[in-house]
Short mmCIF file of C-alpha atoms in Angstrom, two decimals:
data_model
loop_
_atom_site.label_atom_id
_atom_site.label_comp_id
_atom_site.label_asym_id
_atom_site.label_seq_id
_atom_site.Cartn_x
_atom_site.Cartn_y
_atom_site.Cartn_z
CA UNK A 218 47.25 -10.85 -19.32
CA UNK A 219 49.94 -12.41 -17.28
CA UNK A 220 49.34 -15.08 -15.12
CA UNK A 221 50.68 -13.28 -12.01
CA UNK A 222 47.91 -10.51 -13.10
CA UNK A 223 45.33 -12.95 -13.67
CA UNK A 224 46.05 -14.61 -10.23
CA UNK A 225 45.67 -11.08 -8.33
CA UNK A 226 42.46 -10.27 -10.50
CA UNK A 227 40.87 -13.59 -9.21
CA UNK A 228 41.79 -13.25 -5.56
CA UNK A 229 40.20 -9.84 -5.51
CA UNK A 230 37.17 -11.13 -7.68
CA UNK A 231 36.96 -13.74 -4.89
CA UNK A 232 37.30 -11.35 -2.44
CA UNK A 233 34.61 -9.40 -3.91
CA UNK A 234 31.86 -12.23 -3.77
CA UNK A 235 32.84 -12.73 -0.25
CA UNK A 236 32.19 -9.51 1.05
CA UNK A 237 29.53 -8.60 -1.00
CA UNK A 238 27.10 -12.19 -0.46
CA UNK A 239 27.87 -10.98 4.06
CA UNK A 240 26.75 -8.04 3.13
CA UNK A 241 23.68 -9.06 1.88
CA UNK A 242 23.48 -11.73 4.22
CA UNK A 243 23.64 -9.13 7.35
CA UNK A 244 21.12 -7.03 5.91
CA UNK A 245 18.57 -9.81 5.51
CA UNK A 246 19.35 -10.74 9.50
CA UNK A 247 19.75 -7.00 10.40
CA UNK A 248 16.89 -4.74 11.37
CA UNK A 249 18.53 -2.05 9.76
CA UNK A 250 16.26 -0.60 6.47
CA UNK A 251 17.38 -0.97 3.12
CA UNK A 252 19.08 2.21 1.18
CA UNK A 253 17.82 3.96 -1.77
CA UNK A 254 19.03 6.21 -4.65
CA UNK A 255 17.55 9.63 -4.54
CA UNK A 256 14.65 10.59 -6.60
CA UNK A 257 14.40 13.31 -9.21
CA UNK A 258 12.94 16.28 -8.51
CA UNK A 259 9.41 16.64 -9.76
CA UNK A 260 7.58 20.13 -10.26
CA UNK A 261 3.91 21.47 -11.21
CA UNK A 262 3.01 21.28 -14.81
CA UNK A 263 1.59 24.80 -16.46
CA UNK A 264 -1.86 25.64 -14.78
CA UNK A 265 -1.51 23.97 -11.52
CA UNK A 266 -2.73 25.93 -8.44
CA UNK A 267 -0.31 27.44 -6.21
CA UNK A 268 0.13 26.21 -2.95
CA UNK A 269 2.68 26.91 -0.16
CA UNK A 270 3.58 24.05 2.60
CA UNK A 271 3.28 26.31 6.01
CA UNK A 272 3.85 23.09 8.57
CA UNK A 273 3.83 19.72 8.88
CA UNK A 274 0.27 19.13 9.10
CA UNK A 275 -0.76 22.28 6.60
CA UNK A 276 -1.30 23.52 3.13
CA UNK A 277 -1.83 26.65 2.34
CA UNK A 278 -3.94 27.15 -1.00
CA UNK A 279 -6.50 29.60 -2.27
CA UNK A 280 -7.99 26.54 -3.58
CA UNK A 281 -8.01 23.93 -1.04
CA UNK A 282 -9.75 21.11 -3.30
CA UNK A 283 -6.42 21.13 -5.48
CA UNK A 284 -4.34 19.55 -2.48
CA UNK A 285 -4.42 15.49 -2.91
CA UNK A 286 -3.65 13.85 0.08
CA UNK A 287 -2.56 9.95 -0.18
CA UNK A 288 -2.00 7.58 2.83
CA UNK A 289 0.37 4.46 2.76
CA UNK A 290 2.04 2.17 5.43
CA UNK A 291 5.91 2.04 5.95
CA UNK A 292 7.82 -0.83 7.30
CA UNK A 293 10.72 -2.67 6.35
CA UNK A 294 9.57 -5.52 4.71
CA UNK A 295 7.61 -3.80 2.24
CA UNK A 296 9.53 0.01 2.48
CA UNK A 297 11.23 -1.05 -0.87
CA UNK A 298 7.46 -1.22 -2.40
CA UNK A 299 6.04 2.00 -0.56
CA UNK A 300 9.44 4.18 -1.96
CA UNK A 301 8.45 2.66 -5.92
CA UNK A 302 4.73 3.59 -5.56
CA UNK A 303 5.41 6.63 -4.27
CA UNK A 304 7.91 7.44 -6.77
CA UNK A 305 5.20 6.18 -9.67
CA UNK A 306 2.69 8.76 -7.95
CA UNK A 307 5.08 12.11 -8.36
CA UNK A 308 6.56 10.62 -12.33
CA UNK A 309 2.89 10.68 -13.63
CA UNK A 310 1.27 13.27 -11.83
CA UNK A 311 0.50 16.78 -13.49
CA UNK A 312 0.65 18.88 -10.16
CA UNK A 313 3.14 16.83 -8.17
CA UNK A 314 3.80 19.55 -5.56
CA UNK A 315 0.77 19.44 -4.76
CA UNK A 316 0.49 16.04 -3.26
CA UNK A 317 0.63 15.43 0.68
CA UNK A 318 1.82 12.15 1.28
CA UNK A 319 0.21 10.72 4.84
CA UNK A 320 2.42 7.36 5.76
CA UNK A 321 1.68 5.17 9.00
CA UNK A 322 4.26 3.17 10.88
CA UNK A 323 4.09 1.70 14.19
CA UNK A 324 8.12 0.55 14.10
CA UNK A 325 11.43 2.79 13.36
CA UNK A 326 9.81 6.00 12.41
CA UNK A 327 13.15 8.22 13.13
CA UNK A 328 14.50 5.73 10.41
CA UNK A 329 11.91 5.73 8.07
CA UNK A 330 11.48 9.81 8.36
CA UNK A 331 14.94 9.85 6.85
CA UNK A 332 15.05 7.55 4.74
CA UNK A 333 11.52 9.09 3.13
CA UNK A 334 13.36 12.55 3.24
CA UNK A 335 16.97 11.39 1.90
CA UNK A 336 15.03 9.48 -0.96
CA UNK A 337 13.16 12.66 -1.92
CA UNK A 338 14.07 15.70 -0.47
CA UNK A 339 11.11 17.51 -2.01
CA UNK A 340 8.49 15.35 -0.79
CA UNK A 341 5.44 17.06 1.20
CA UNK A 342 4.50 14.44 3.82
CA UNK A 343 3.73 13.38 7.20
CA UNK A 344 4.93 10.30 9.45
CA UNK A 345 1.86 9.25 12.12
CA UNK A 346 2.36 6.74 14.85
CA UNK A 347 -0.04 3.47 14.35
CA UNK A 348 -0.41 1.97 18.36
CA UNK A 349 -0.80 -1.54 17.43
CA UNK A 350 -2.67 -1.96 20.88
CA UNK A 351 -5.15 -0.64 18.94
CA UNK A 352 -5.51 -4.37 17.30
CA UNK A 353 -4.18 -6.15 19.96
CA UNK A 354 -6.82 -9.15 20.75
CA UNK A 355 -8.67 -7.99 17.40
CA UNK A 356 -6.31 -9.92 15.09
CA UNK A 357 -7.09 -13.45 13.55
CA UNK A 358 -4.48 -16.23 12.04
CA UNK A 359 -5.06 -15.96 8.28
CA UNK A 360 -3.69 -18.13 5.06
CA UNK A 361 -1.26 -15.80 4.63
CA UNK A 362 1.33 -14.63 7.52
CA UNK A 363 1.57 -11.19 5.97
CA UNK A 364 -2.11 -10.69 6.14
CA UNK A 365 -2.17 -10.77 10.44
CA UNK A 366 0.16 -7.83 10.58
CA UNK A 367 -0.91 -5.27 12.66
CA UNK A 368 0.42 -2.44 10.13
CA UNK A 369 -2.37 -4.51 8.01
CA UNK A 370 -5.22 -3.08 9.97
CA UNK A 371 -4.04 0.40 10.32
CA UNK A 372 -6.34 1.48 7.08
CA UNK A 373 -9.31 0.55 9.32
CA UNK A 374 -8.13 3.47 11.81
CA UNK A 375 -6.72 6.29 9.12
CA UNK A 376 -9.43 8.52 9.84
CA UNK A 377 -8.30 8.85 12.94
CA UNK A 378 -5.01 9.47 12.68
CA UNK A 379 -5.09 12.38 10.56
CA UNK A 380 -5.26 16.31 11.02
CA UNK A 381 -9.03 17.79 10.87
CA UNK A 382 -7.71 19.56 7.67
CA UNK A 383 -7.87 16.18 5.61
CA UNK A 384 -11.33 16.02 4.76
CA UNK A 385 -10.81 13.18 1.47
CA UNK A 386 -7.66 10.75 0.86
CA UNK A 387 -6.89 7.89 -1.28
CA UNK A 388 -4.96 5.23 0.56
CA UNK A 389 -2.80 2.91 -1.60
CA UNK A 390 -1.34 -0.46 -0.47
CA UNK A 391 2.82 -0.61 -0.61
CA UNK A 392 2.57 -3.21 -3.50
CA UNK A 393 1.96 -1.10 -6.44
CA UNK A 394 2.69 1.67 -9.27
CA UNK A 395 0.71 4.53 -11.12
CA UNK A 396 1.04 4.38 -14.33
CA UNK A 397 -1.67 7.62 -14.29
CA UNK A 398 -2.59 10.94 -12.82
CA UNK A 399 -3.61 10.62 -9.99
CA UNK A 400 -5.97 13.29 -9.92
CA UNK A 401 -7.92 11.35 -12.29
CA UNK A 402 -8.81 9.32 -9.35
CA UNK A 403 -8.97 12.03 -6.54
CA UNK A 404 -11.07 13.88 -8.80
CA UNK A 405 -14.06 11.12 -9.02
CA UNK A 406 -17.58 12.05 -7.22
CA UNK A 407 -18.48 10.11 -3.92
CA UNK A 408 -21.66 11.62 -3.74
CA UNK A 409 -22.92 10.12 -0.95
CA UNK A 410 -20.79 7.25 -0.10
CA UNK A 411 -18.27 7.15 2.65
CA UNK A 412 -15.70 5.41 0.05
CA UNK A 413 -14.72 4.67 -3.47
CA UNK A 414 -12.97 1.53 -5.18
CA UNK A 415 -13.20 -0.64 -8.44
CA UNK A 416 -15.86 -3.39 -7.67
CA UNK A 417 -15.74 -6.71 -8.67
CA UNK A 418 -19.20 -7.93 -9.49
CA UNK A 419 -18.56 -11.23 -11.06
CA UNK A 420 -16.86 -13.04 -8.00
CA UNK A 421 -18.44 -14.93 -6.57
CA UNK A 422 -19.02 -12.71 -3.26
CA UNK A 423 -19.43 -16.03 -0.81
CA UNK A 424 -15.71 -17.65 -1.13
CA UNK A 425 -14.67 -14.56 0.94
CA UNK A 426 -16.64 -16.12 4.06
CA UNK A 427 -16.61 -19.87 5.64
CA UNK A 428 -19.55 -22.20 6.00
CA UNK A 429 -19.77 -20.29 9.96
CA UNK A 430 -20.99 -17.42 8.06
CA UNK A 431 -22.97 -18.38 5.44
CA UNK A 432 -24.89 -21.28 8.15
CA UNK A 433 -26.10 -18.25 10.92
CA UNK A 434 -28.53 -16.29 8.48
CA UNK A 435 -28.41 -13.71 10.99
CA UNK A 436 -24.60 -12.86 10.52
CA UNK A 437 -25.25 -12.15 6.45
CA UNK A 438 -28.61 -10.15 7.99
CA UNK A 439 -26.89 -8.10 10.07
CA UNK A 440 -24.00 -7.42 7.31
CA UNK A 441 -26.23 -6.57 4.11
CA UNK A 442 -29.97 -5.53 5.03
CA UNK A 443 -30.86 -1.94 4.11
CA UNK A 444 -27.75 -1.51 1.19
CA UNK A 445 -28.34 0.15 -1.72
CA UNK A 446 -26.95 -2.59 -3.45
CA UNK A 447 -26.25 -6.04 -3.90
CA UNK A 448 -22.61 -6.59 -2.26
CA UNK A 449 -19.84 -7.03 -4.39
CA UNK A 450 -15.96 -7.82 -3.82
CA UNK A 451 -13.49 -5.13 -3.64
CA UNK A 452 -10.10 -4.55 -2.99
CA UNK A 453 -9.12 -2.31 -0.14
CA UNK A 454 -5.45 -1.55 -1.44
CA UNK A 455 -6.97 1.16 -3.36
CA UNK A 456 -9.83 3.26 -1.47
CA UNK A 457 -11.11 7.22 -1.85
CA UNK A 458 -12.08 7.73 1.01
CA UNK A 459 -14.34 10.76 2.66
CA UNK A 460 -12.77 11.04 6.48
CA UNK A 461 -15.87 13.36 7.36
CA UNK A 462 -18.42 10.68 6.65
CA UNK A 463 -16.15 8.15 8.22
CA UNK A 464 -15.71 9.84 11.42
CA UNK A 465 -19.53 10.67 11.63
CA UNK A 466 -20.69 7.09 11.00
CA UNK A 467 -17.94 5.53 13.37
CA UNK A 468 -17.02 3.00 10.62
CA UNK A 469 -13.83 2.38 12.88
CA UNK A 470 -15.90 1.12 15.09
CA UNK A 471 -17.90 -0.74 12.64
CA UNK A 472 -15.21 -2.97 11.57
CA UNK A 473 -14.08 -3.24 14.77
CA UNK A 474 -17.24 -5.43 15.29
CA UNK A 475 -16.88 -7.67 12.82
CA UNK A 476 -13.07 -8.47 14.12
CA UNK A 477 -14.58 -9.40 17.14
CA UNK A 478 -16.92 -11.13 15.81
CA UNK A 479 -14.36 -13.40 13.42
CA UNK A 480 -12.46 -13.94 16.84
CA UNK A 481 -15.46 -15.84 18.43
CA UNK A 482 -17.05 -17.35 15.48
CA UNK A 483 -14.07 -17.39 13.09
CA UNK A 484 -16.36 -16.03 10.12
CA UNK A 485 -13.37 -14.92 7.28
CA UNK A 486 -9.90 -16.00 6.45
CA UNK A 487 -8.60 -12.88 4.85
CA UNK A 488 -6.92 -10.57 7.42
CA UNK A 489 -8.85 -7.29 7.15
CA UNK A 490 -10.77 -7.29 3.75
CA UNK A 491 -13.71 -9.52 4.77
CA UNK A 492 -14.22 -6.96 7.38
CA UNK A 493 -14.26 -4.06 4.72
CA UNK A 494 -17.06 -6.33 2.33
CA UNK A 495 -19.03 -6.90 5.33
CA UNK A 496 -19.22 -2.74 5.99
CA UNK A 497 -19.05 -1.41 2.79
CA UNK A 498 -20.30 -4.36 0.69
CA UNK A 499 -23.48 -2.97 -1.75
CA UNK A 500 -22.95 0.82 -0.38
CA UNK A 501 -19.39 1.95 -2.70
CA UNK A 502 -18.50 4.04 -5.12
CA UNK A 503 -17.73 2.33 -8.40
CA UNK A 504 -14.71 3.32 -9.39
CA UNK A 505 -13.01 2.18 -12.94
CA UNK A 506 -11.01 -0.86 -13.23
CA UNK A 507 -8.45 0.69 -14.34
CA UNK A 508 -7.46 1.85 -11.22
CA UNK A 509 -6.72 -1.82 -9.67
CA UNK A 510 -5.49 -3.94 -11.78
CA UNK A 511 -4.55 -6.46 -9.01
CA UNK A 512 -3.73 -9.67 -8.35
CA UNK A 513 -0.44 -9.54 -9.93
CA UNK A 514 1.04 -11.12 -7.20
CA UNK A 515 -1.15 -14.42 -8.09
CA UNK A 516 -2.74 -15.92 -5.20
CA UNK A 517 -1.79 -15.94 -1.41
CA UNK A 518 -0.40 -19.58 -1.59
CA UNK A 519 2.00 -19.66 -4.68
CA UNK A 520 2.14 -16.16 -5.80
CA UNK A 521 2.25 -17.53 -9.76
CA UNK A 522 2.34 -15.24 -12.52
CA UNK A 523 -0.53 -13.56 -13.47
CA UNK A 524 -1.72 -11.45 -16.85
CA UNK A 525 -3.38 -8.47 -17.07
CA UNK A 526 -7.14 -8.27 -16.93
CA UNK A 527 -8.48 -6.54 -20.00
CA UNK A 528 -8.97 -3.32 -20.72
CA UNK A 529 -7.17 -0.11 -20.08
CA UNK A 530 -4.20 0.90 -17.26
CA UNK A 531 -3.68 3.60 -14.52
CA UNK A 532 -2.65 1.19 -11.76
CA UNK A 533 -0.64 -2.18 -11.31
CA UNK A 534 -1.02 -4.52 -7.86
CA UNK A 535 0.85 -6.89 -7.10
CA UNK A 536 -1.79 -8.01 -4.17
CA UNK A 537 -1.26 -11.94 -3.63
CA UNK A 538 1.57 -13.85 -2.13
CA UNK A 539 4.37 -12.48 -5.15
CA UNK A 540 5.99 -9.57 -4.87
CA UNK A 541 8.09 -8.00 -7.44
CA UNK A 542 10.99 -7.19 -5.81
CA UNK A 543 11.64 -10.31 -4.38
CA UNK A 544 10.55 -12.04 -7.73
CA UNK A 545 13.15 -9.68 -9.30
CA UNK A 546 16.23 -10.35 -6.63
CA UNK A 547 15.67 -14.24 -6.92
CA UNK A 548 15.98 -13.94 -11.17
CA UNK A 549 12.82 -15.90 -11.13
CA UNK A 550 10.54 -12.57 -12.44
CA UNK A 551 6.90 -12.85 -14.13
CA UNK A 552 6.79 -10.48 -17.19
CA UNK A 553 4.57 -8.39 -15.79
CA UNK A 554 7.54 -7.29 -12.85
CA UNK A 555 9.62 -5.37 -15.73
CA UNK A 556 7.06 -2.85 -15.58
CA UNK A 557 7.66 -2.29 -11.90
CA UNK A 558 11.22 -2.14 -12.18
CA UNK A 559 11.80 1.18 -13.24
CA UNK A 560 10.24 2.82 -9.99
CA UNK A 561 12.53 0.36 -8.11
CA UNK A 562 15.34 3.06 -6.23
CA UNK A 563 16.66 0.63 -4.06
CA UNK A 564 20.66 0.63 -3.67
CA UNK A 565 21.62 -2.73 -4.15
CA UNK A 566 24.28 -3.77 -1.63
CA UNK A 567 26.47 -5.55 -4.33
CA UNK A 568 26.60 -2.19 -6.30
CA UNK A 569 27.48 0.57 -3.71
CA UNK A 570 30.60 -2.17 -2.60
CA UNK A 571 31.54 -2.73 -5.93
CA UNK A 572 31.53 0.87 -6.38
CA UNK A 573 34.26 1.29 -3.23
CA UNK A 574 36.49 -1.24 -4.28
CA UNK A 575 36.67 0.33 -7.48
#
């Protein structure tokens, strides 16, 4: 190579890592939503029911029971999570077609409506409005900033947002992929009980709580007399829920109580969980452990790396301060974050400019 030639190379090189790092930098100030590559098609395995999509709120199926509905949140900051779980969902699932994705946003939904449809076109879903006056008062100052989001709360009002025809839905958290099918887990028996979720048993139940709580006997009276259980932690990124029996015991409002009640006698400091253990707490579905293997994203100080807990897979969380795509953009990744990678579609702004220069 000449040195005339290997001048001009460097210049554009230079030119290159100039354009490309305020690129990146405008994006990150910008409140314009990331780009992604689009997703594969994905279609019904042998056997699976037939169902046709007649609106945007409607199924049509001789078999109504073989429609899985699943709610998640979209916003920005974590859209680049939602798009990988979602993707995760339709890779393993034996009847993909016939999932009805139900996503909440309370910011950008004309954005986020295309960008869901652009990323994949084949995708049955719907978009609902969240009003965060709805939470507006209700909200407490957690450890964590990400926990007082309003978006945060809007599991506590799903119920409500959705079309009388959803009668059951599992609602996933944007931090995490299914390594499963998830009919496995739509498929498992509430009986009873308003909602479903891996329980926790061996933590130790009172760190959830502050001395407040623990000091008025009445508060744990009113939160645990007449369960069928003792109460036991759980995580709320991954609930089965049963919208009838929410709606007709007004567990909206029940929560709603207790984030009242944290407002005047500041009670928890985990954004809308300790609300969820004080309602549900001793009355839920087991579900297997399997289907949250959280933490991932270590605690909600440091986010360190965290293993596996043992046993067998059908779902990763990165709940906790670490997220995987941020772990992955900084080159500072735990091990566990190469499994998530794969499900990652985001367009990297470095590539699609590299790509035009070229």
């Amino acid at each position: 190579m000449s040195t005339q030639t290997h001048t001009v190379f460097s210049l554009l090189f230079l030119v290159f890592i100039t354009i490309t790092t305020a690129a990146a930098a405008a994006i990150r100030t910008s409140h314009e939503l990331p780009t992604f590559r689009e997703a594969p098609a994905f279609r019904n395995g042998v056997g699976c029911p037939k169902t046709t999509w007649v609106s945007s709120s409607m199924f049509k199926s001789l078999n109504p029971d073989s429609i899985i509905h699943i709610s998640m949140t979209l916003d920005s900051t974590y859209l680049r999570g939602s798009i990988a779980g979602v993707l995760s969902v339709l890779q393993h699932a034996s009847c993909p077609e016939n999932i009805v994705f139900h996503f909440l946003a309370s910011h950008n939904r004309i954005d986020l409506h295309k960008t869901i449809l652009t990323t994949f076109p084949y995708l049955k879903f719907n978009l609902y409005h969240f009003d965060t006056n709805l939470v507006r008062g209700k909200i407490s100052s957690s450890i964590r900033r990400a926990l007082d989001q309003p978006l945060n709360y809007a599991r506590i009002y799903l119920a409500d947002l959705l079309p009388n025809s959803v009668s059951r839905i599992i609602y996933f958290d944007s931090d995490l992929i299914v390594v499963d099918d998830v009919e496995k887990l739509w498929r498992i028996d509430l009986g009873n009980h308003v909602l479903g979720a891996p329980e926790y048993c061996h933590a130790n139940f009172t760190h959830y709580f502050t001395e407040n709580f623990w000091l008025d006997p009445n508060f744990s009276k009113k939160a645990f007399n007449g369960r069928r259980g003792a109460p036991c932690y759980f995580n709320t990124g991954v609930m089965v829920i049963d919208v009838l029996r929410w709606k007709q015991g007004k567990y909206t409002e029940k929560l709603e109580v207790w984030m009242k009640m944290q407002k005047r006698y500041r009670i928890y400091e985990l954004g809308s969980l300790p609300p969820f253990l004080l309602v549900f707490g001793g009355d839920v579905k087991g579900v297997e452990h399997r289907w949250n293997q959280h933490g991932l994203g270590g605690d909600n100080l440091q986010g360190l790396c965290r293993d596996l807990h043992p046993g067998p897979v059908s779902l990763l969380h990165w709940s906790g301060k670490g997220k995987p795509w941020l772990r992955l953009d900084s080159n500072k990744p735990c091990p566990l974050d190469s499994l998530w990678a794969p499900y990652d579609l985001y367009r990297h702004p470095s590539s699609s400019l590299f790509a035009e220069i070229i």
